[in-house]
Coordinates of C-alpha atoms and ligand atoms in Angstrom, one line a residue:
X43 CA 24.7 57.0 -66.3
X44 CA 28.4 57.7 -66.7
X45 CA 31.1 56.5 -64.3
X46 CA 32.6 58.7 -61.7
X47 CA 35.7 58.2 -60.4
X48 CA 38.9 59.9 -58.2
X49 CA 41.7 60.9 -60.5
X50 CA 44.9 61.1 -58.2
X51 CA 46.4 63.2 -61.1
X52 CA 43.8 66.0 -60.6
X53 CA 43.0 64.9 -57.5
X54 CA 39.6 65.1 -58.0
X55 CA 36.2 63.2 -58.9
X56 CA 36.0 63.3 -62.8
X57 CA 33.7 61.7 -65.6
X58 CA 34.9 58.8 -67.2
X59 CA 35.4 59.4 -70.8
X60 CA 37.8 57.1 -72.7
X61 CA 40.6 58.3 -75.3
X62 CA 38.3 56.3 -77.8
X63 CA 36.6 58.6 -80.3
X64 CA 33.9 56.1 -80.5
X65 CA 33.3 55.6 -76.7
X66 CA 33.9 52.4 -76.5
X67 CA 37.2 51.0 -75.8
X68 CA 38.6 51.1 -72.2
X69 CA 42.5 50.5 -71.7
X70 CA 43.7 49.5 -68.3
X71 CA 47.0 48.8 -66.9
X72 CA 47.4 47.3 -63.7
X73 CA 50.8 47.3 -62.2
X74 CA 51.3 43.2 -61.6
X75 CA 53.5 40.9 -58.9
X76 CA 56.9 41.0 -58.4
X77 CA 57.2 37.3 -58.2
X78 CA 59.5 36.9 -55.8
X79 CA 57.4 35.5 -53.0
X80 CA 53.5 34.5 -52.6
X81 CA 51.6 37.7 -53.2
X82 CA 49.8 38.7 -49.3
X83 CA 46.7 39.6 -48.6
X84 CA 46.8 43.5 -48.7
X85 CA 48.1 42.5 -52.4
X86 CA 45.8 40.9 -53.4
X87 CA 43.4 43.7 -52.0
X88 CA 44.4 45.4 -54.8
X89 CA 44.4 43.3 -57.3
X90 CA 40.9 42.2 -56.7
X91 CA 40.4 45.9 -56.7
X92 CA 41.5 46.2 -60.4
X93 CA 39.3 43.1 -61.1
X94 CA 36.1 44.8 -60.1
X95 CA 37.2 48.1 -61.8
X96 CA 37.7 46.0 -65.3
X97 CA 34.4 43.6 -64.3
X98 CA 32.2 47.2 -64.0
X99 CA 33.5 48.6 -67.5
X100 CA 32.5 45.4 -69.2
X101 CA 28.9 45.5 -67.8
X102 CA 28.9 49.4 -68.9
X103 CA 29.5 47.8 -72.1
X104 CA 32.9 49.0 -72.4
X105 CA 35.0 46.7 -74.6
X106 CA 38.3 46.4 -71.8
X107 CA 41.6 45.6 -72.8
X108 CA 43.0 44.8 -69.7
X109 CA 47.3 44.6 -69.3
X110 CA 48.6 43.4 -66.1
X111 CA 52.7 42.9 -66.3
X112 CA 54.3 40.7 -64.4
X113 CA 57.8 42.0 -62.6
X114 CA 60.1 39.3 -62.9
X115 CA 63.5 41.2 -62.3
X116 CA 63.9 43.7 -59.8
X117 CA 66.5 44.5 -57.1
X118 CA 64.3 42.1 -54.6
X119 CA 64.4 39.2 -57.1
X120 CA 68.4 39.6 -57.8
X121 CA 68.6 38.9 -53.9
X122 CA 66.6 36.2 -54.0
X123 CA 67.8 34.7 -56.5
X124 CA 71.1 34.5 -55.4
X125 CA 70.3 33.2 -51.8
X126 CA 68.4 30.9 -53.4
X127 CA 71.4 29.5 -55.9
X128 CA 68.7 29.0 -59.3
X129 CA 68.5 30.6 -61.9
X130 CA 66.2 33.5 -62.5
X131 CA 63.3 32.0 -64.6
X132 CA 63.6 29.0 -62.3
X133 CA 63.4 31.2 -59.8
X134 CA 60.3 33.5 -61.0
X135 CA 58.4 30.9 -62.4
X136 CA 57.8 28.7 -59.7
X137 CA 55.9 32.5 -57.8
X138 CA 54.6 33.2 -61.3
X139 CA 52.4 30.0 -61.4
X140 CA 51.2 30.4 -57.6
X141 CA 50.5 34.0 -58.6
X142 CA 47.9 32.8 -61.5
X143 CA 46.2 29.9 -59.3
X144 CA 45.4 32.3 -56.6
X145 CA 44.0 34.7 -59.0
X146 CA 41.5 32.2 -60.2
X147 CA 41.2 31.1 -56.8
X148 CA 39.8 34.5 -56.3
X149 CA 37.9 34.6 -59.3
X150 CA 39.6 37.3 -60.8
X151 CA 39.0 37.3 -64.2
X152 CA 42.0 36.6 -66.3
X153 CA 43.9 39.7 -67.7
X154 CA 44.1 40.1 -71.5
X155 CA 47.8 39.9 -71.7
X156 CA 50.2 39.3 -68.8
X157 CA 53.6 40.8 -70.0
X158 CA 56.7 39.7 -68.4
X159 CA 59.9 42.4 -67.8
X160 CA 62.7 39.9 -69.2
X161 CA 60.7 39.4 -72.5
X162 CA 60.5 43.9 -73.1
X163 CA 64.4 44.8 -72.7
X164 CA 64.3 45.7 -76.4
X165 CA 61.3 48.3 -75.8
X166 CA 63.2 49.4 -72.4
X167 CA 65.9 50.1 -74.3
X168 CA 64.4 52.3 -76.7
X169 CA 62.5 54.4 -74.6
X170 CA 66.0 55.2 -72.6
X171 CA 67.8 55.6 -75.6
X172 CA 65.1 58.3 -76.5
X173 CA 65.3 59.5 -72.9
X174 CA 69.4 60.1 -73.3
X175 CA 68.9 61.5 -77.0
X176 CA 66.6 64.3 -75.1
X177 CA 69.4 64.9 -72.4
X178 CA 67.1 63.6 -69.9
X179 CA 68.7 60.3 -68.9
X180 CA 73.0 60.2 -68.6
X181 CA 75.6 57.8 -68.1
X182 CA 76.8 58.2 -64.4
X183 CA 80.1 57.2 -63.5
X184 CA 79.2 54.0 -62.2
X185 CA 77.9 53.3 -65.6
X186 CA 74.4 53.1 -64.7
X187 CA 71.8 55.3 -66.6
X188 CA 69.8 57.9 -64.2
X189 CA 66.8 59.9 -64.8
X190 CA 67.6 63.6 -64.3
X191 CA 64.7 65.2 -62.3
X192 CA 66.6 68.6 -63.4
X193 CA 66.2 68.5 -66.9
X194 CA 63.4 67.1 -66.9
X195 CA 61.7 69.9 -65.5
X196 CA 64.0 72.0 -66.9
X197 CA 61.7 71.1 -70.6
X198 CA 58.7 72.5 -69.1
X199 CA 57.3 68.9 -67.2
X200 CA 56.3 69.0 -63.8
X201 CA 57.6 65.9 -61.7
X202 CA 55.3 65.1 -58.6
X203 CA 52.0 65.1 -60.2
X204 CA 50.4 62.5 -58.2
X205 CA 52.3 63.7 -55.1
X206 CA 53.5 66.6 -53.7
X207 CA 57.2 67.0 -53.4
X208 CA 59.5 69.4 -51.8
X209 CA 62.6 70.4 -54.6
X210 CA 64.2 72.6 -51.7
X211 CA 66.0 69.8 -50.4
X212 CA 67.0 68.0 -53.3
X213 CA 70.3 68.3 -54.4
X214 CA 70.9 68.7 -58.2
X215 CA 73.4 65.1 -59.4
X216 CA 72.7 63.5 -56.5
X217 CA 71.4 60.0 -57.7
X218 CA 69.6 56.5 -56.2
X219 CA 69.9 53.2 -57.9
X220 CA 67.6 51.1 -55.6
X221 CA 64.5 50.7 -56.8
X222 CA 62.5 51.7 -53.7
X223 CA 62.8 55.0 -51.8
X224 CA 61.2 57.4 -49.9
X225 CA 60.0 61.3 -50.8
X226 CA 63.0 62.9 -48.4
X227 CA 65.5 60.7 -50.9
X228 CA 64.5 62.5 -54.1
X229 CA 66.9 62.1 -56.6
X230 CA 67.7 60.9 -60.2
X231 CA 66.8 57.3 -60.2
X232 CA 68.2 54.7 -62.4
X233 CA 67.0 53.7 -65.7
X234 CA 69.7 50.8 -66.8
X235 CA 71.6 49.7 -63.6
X236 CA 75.1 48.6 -64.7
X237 CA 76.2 45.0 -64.1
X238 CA 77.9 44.5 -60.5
X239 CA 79.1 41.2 -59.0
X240 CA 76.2 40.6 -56.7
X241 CA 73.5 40.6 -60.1
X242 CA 75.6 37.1 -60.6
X243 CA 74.3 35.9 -64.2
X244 CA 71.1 38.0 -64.5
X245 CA 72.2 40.7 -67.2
X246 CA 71.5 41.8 -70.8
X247 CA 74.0 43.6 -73.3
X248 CA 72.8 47.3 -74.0
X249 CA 74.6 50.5 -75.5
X250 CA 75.3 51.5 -71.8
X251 CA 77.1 48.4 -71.0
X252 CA 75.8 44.8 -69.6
X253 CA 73.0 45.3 -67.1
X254 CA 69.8 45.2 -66.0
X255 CA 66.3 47.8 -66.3
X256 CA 65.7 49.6 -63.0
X257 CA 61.9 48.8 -61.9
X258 CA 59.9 51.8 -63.0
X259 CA 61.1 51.9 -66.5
X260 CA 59.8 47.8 -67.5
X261 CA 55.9 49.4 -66.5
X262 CA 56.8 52.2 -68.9
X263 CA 58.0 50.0 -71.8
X264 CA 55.2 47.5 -71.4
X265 CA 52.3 49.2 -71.1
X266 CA 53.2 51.6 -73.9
X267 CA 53.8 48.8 -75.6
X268 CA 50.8 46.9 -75.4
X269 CA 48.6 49.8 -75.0
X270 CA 50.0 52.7 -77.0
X271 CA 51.9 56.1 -75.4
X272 CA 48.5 57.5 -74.6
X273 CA 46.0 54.8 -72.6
X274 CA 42.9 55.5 -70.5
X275 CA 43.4 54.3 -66.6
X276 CA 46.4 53.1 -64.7
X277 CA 45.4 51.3 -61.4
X278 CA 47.9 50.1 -58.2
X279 CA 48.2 50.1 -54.7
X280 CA 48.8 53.6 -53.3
X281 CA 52.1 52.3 -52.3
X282 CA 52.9 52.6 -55.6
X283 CA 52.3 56.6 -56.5
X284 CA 56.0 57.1 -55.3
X285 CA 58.3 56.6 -56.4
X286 CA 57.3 53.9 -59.0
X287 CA 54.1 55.6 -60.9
X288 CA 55.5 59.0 -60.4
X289 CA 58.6 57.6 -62.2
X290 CA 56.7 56.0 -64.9
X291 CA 55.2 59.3 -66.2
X292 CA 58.5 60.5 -65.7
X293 CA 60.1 58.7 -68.4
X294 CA 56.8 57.8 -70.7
X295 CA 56.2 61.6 -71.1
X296 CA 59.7 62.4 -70.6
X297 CA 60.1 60.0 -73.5
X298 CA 57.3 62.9 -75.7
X299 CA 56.0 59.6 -77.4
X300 CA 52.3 60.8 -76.7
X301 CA 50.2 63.2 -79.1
X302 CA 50.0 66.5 -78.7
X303 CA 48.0 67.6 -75.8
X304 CA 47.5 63.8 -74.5
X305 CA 49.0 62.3 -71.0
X306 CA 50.6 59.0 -70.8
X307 CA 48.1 57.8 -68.9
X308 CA 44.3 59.9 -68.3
X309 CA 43.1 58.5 -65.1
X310 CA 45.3 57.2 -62.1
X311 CA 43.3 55.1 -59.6
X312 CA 44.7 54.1 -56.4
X313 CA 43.8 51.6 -53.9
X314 CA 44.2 52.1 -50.2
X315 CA 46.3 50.0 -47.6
X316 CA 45.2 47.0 -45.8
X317 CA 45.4 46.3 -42.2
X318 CA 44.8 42.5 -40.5
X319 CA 42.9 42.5 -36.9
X320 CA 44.1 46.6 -36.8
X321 CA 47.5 46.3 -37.2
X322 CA 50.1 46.9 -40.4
X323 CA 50.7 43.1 -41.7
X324 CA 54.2 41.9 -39.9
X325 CA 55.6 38.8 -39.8
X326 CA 56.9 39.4 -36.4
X327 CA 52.8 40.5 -35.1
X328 CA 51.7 36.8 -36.8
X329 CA 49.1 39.0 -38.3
X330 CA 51.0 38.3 -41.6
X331 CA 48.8 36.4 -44.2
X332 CA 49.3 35.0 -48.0
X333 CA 46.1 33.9 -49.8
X334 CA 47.1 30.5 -48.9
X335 CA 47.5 31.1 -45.2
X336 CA 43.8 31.9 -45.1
X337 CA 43.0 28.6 -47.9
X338 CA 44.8 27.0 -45.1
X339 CA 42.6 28.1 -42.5
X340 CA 39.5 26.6 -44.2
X341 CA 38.4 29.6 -45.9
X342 CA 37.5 29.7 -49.5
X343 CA 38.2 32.3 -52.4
X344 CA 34.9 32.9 -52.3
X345 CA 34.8 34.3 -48.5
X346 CA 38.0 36.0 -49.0
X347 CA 37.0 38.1 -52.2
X348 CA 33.7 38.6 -50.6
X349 CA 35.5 40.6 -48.0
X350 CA 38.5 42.4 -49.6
X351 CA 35.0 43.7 -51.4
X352 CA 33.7 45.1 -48.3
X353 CA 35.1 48.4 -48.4
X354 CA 35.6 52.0 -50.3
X355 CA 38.6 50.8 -52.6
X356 CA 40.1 54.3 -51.0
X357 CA 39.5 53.2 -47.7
X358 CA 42.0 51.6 -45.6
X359 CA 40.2 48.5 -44.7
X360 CA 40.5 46.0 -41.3
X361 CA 40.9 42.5 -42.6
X362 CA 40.6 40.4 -39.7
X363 CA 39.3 36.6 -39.4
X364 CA 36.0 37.5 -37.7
X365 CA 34.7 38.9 -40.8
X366 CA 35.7 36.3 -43.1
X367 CA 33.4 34.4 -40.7
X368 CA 30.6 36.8 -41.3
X369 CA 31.7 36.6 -44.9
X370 CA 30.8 33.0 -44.6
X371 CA 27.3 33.4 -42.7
X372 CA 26.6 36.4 -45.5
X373 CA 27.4 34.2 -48.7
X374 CA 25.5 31.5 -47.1
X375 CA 22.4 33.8 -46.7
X376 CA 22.9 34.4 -50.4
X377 CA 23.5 30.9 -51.6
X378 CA 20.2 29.5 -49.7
X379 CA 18.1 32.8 -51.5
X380 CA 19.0 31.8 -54.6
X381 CA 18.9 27.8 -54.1
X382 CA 15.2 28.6 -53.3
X383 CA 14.7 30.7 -56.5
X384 CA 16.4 27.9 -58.7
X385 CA 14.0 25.2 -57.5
X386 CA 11.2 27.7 -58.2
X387 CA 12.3 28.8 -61.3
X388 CA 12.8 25.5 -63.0
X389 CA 13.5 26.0 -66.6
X390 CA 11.7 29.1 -66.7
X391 CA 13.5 32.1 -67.9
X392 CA 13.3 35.8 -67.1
X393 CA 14.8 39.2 -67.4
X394 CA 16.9 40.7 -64.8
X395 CA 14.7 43.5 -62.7
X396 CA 15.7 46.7 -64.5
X397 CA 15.1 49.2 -61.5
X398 CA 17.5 47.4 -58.7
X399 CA 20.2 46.7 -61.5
X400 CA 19.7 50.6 -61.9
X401 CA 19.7 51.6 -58.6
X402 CA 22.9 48.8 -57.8
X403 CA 24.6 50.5 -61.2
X404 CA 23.6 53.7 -60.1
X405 CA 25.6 53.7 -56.6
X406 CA 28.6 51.9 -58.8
X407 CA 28.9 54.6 -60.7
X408 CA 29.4 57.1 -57.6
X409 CA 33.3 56.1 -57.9
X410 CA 32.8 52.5 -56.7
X411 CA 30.4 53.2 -53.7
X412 CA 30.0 49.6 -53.0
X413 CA 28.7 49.4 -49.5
X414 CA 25.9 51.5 -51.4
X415 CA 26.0 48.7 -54.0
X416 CA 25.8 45.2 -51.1
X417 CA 23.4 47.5 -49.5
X418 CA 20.8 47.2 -52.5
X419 CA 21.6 43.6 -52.9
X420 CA 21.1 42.7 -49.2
X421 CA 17.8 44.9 -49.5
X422 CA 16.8 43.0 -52.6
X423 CA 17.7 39.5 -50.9
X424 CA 15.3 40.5 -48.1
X425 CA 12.6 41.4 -50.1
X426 CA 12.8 38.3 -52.2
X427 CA 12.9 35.9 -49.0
X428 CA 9.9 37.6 -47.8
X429 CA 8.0 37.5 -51.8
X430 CA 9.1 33.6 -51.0
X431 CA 7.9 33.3 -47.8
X432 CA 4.3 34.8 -48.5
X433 CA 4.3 32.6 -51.6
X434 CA 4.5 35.2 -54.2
X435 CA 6.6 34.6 -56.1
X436 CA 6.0 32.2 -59.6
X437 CA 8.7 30.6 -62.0
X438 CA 8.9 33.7 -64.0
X439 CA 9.4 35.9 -61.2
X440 CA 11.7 33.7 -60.0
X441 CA 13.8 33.3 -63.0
X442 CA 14.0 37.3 -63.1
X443 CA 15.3 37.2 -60.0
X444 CA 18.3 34.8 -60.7
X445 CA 18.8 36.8 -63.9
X446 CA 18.8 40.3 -61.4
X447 CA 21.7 38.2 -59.3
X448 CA 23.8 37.1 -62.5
X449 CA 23.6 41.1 -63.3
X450 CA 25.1 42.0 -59.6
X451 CA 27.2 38.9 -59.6
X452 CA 29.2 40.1 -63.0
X453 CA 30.5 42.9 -61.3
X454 CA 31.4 41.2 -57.8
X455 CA 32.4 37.9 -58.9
X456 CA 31.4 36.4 -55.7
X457 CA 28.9 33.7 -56.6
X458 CA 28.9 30.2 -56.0
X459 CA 30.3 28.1 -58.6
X460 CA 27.8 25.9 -61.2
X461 CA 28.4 22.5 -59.5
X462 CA 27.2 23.5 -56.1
X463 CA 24.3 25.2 -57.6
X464 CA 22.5 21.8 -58.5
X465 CA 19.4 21.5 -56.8
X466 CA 19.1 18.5 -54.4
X467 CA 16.1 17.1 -56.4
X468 CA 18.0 17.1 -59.9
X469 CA 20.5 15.3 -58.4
X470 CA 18.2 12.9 -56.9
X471 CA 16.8 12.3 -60.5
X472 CA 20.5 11.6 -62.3
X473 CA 20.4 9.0 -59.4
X474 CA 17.6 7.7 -60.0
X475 CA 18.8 7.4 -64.1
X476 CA 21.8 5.5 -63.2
X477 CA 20.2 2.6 -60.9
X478 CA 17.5 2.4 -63.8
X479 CA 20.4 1.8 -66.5
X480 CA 21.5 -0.6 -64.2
X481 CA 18.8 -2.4 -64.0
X482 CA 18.6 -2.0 -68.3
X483 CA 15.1 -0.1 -67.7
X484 CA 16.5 2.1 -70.4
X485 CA 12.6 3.6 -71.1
X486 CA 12.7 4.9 -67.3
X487 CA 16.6 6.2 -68.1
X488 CA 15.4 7.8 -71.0
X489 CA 12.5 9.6 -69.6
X490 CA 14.0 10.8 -66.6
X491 CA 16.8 12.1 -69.4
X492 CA 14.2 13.9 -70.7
X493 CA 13.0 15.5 -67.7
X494 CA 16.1 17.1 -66.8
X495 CA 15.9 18.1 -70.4
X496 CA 13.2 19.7 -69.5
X497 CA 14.2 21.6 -66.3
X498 CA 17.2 22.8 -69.1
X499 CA 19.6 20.3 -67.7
X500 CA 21.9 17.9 -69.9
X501 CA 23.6 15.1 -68.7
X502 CA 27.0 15.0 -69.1
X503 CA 29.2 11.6 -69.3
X504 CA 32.6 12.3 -67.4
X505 CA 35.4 10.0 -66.2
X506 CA 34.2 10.5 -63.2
X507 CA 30.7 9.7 -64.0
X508 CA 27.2 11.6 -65.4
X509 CA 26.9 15.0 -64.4
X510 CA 24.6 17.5 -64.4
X511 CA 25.1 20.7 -66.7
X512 CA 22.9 23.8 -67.3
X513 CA 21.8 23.7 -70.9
Ligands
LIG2009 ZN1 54.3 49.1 -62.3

């Protein structure tokens, strides 16, 4: 079945059917962190957002090429950094590297390539120099390079495509060179942002003068870059549409790098906001969390990801501690089901049950409908506890049943990981092995080697001692 989802560009449910003439290749952009603090928790809503959009592509079969960009220079980092009193990459790299642990912290898969800003002012460059040759960017008197909204339209493109905007109060040269503003502050926006005492060391030369890109315009350069003028979904936080997406198709189709007839980018998804125990996050409310606040608290990536999973991605969703308690009781549910099936299944193996994957795929497709989607896996964890209970179930059954959760799993992500999943018995047996080396009964060693062999287990010598690994 194909893949519905909500285009903010039409603003409506559409088909997804990649640019690829052969139907299989799915590009995705995801705008990245600004790494100029820990990423919070309504963050990383969205990022683990844009891993279940790229997770549910691959098991459609798609082959993704997934680009997330990481925004290491922006008018927040300049402050920063100079409070601060380091350097920029010094600066950036130290948020960079926390940004990466907690992604595999929530299992996100890793993105294909994870551009950085600094390393694309070349390709910035270009695209503005193409911008000014059109007459669509100029050099303002304070030697900064804007985007005029005027001529822009005035070539027959419309500006506010993802959101409505009222032109009746916007008055023609009047320009903004921060980075972030709001709808009733409509104006040119900057481009290149000439070099001013505050920006301290952090410039580059350019035909404008020394300076620095303005946000909007490094997404521009680097996703075109990496994957061409013309790509198949964009995905952010809804905080984003404006001024910083709205911007980006600005200057990308501004730029008239695309083929005839084709967008910058075809779909635009948007995730929704985030609030914690029913409140906008603030640092004054204490209701203000990074991942490692809640790490801190004793929960796990695992519970955390389970949660910010909960909801409609275009639903704002109530994050609040009590439910990454019953995120804990839920997993654990889970975890018991399946430890059950493993010991069952031994080395068994079996095929994943075609008509729940369906119906579980089937709700998926439905532009993400994932309490639809838990709802067939709780169903199908019921019905499997009960198959148990009455003693129905054999090794084979059992097998397909674990192959039926690896199906759900690589689209949620949320499973346990391998070295909690050894069964209490096997681990009694590697036991067992080692006091029988000690003892230099290497026939009993051997044998017992074998048996794990034989429930598809391998023993593995580590520093740490033998371990158990699936074969
Ligand atoms: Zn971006």
């Amino acid at each position: 079945m194909s893949w519905k989802l909500f285009n903010t560009l039409t603003r409506s449910l559409q088909e997804f059917v990649p640019l690829d003439a052969g139907g299989k290749k799915a590009d995705m952009y995801c705008c990245g962190p600004t790494v100029y603090d820990f990423a919070h928790i309504g963050n990383w809503r969205t990022f683990v957002f844009g891993d279940l959009v790229r997770r549910f592509l691959e098991f459609k079969g798609f082959d993704v090429q997934h680009v997330m960009n990481i925004t290491d220079i922006d008018d927040k980092i300049i402050k920063r950094v100079r409070e601060s009193k380091t350097s920029l990459r010094d600066f950036t790299s130290k948020f960079e590297t926390a940004f990466f642990d907690d992604l595999k912290t929530l299992n996100c898969l890793a993105p294909h390539q994870t551009p950085r800003a600094t390393e694309h002012i070349p390709e910035i460059i270009s695209i503005i120099e193409k911008l000014t040759a059109r007459g669509i960017a100029y050099k303002a008197p304070d030697s900064s390079v804007y985007f005029s909204i005027e001529k822009y339209r005035a070539g027959g493109h419309q500006y506010g495509q993802l959101v409505k905007l009222n032109f009746e109060e916007m008055r023609a040269g009047e320009r903004v060179r921060s980075d972030e503003y709001e709808k009733e502050a409509l104006a040119d926006f900057a481009l290149w942002k000439a070099r001013v005492p505050e920006d301290g060391e952090v410039f580059w030369p350019s035909p404008w003068g020394e300076g620095r890109p303005g946000w909007h315009i490094e997404c521009s350069a680097m996703s075109m870059k990496l994957l061409g003028p013309s790509f198949d979904l964009h995905l952010g936080g809804e905080d984003l549409m404006f001024p910083h997406h709205e911007d980006e198709i600005a200057q990308s189709e501004g730029a008239e790098v695309q083929p005839k007839g084709q967008r910058f980018v075809k779909y635009w998804l948007h995730g929704a906001h985030l609030l914690v125990e029913g409140k906008k996050m603030s640092k004054s409310l204490g209701n203000f969390f990074t991942l490692r606040d809640l790490l801190a608290k004793g929960f796990t990536g695992r519970e955390i990801r389970f949660l910010l999973l909960q909801a409609h991605y275009r639903e704002t969703f109530n994050f609040t501690i009590g439910g990454l308690d019953s995120a804990r009781a839920s997993l654990m549910g889970i975890d018991e089901c399946l430890a059950k099936l493993r010991d069952l299944a031994g080395s068994a193996k079996g095929s994943a049950e075609a008509t729940v994957v369906a119906r579980f795929s089937g709700l998926l497709d439905d532009d993400l409908n994932i309490a639809g989607a838990w709802g067939v896996i709780f169903d199908w964890r019921r019905h499997t506890n009960k198959r148990m209970a009455e003693n129905k179930i054999d090794a084979s059954s059992a097998a397909s049943a674990l192959a039926t959760w690896d199906k759900f799993d690589s689209v949620l992500g949320v499973g346990a990981p391998a070295e909690q999943e050894i069964p209490a018995e096997l681990t009694a047996l590697l036991d067992a092995r080692q006091n029988a080396r000690k003892a230099k009964d290497f026939k009993r060693a051997d044998a017992i080697r074998d048996e794990l062999k034989a429930k598809g287990w391998t023993i593995e010598d580590t520093p740490k001692g033998p371990k158990l690994k699936k074969a």
